[in-house]
Amino acid sequence: MFDTHELGRRPGALQRLSRTVDAPGPPAVLGIDGVIGVPEGRPVELDLRLESVMEGVLVTGTARARAEGECVRCLEPVRVDLAADFQEMFSYPDADERGRPAEPGDDEDEDILHLEDGLFDLEPVLRDAVVLALPMQPVCREDCEGLCSTCGASLNDDPDHHHDAVDIRWAALQGLAETIQDGEKDNMGGAEAGVDEKQEK
């Protein structure tokens, strides 16, 4: 939670804050679950600019942190230094989005974030900003070759790694050819035995 009491409600008032917070744990993780994110408890550096406006407090800032995950190609560890920019309006509870006092019966927009006793919670804003700043498919390097689809060996370690691929469309014919060759060998063996018998006679 961040306090805006020192900022006050005079439109145009500014306040700058620098703070380091710990990355939250589940379920509010900073990242893409199972892919890449900022581990729980790791430092997140925040540079914030708070501006008082008619409707509430406009918060503009940048979050810096190190995200960790796995390369989607070779499954090696990946570390990404990210800087996520964000801007969000936190409205006064006694005013709607047009700056006039809220009236009974007004439909409250669920997307509007409100100040509570002069405090605002930056966690949901921070979570959305970090997710948008992260790579959806992290790689250890741009030219990562990934893993062999047959045996799982790393193609980065052995670029010449390969398997002799057999086209399944020819596999049946190959088996038939081997059967014919075996039959010919048997026939040749029988013919040679017949020749030997004739020579003995």
Coordinates of N, CA, C and O in Angstrom, one line a residue, residues 1 27 30 39 47 58 60 63 65 75 79 83 85 91 98 109 135 138 159-161 169 176 178 194:
M1 N 0.8 -1.2 0.0 CA 0.0 0.0 0.0 C 0.9 1.3 0.0 O 1.9 1.3 0.6
P27 N -1.3 -16.4 -5.2 CA -1.6 -16.5 -6.6 C -1.3 -15.2 -7.4 O -1.4 -15.2 -8.6
L30 N 4.2 -12.3 -10.3 CA 4.6 -11.3 -11.3 C 5.1 -12.0 -12.5 O 6.3 -12.3 -12.6
P39 N 10.6 -14.3 -9.4 CA 10.4 -15.2 -8.3 C 9.9 -14.5 -7.0 O 10.2 -13.3 -6.8
D47 N 10.0 3.3 -9.4 CA 10.1 4.7 -9.5 C 8.8 5.3 -9.8 O 8.2 5.0 -10.9
L58 N -3.2 10.3 -10.1 CA -2.6 9.6 -11.3 C -1.2 9.1 -11.0 O -0.3 9.9 -10.6
T60 N 2.1 7.3 -12.2 CA 3.0 6.9 -13.4 C 4.3 6.3 -12.8 O 4.9 6.9 -11.9
A63 N 8.8 -0.2 -13.2 CA 9.2 -1.3 -12.3 C 10.4 -2.0 -12.9 O 10.3 -2.3 -14.1
A65 N 13.1 -5.3 -12.5 CA 13.3 -6.5 -11.8 C 13.9 -7.5 -12.7 O 14.0 -7.3 -13.9
L75 N 15.0 -25.6 -23.0 CA 14.7 -25.7 -21.6 C 15.8 -25.3 -20.6 O 15.8 -25.6 -19.5
R79 N 17.3 -15.8 -17.9 CA 17.1 -14.6 -17.0 C 17.0 -13.3 -17.8 O 17.7 -13.1 -18.8
A83 N 12.1 -3.8 -17.6 CA 11.7 -2.5 -17.1 C 10.3 -2.3 -17.6 O 10.0 -2.2 -18.8
D85 N 6.8 -0.2 -17.7 CA 6.2 1.1 -17.5 C 4.7 1.0 -17.3 O 4.1 0.1 -17.9
S91 N -9.0 6.7 -8.2 CA -10.1 7.7 -8.0 C -10.4 7.8 -6.5 O -10.3 6.9 -5.7
R98 N -15.8 11.4 -14.0 CA -16.0 12.7 -14.6 C -15.6 13.8 -13.6 O -15.7 15.0 -13.9
D109 N -18.1 1.3 -12.2 CA -17.3 0.6 -13.2 C -16.3 -0.3 -12.4 O -15.5 0.2 -11.6
P135 N 8.7 -11.6 -22.3 CA 8.5 -12.3 -23.6 C 7.6 -13.5 -23.4 O 7.7 -14.2 -22.4
P138 N 10.1 -17.1 -24.1 CA 11.5 -16.7 -23.8 C 12.5 -17.7 -24.4 O 12.3 -18.9 -24.4
P159 N 25.8 -29.3 -33.1 CA 25.1 -28.8 -34.2 C 25.0 -29.8 -35.3 O 24.0 -29.7 -36.2
D160 N 25.9 -30.8 -35.4 CA 25.9 -31.8 -36.5 C 25.1 -33.0 -36.1 O 25.0 -34.0 -36.9
H161 N 24.4 -33.0 -35.0 CA 23.6 -34.1 -34.5 C 22.5 -34.4 -35.5 O 21.8 -33.4 -35.9
R169 N 6.4 -44.1 -45.4 CA 5.7 -44.5 -46.6 C 6.4 -45.6 -47.3 O 5.9 -46.4 -48.1
L176 N 9.4 -55.6 -47.4 CA 9.2 -56.6 -48.5 C 10.4 -56.9 -49.2 O 10.7 -58.0 -49.6
E178 N 13.5 -56.8 -48.1 CA 14.4 -57.6 -47.3 C 13.9 -59.0 -47.3 O 14.7 -60.0 -47.4
G194 N 21.9 -78.6 -54.8 CA 21.6 -79.5 -55.9 C 22.7 -79.8 -56.9 O 23.0 -80.9 -57.3

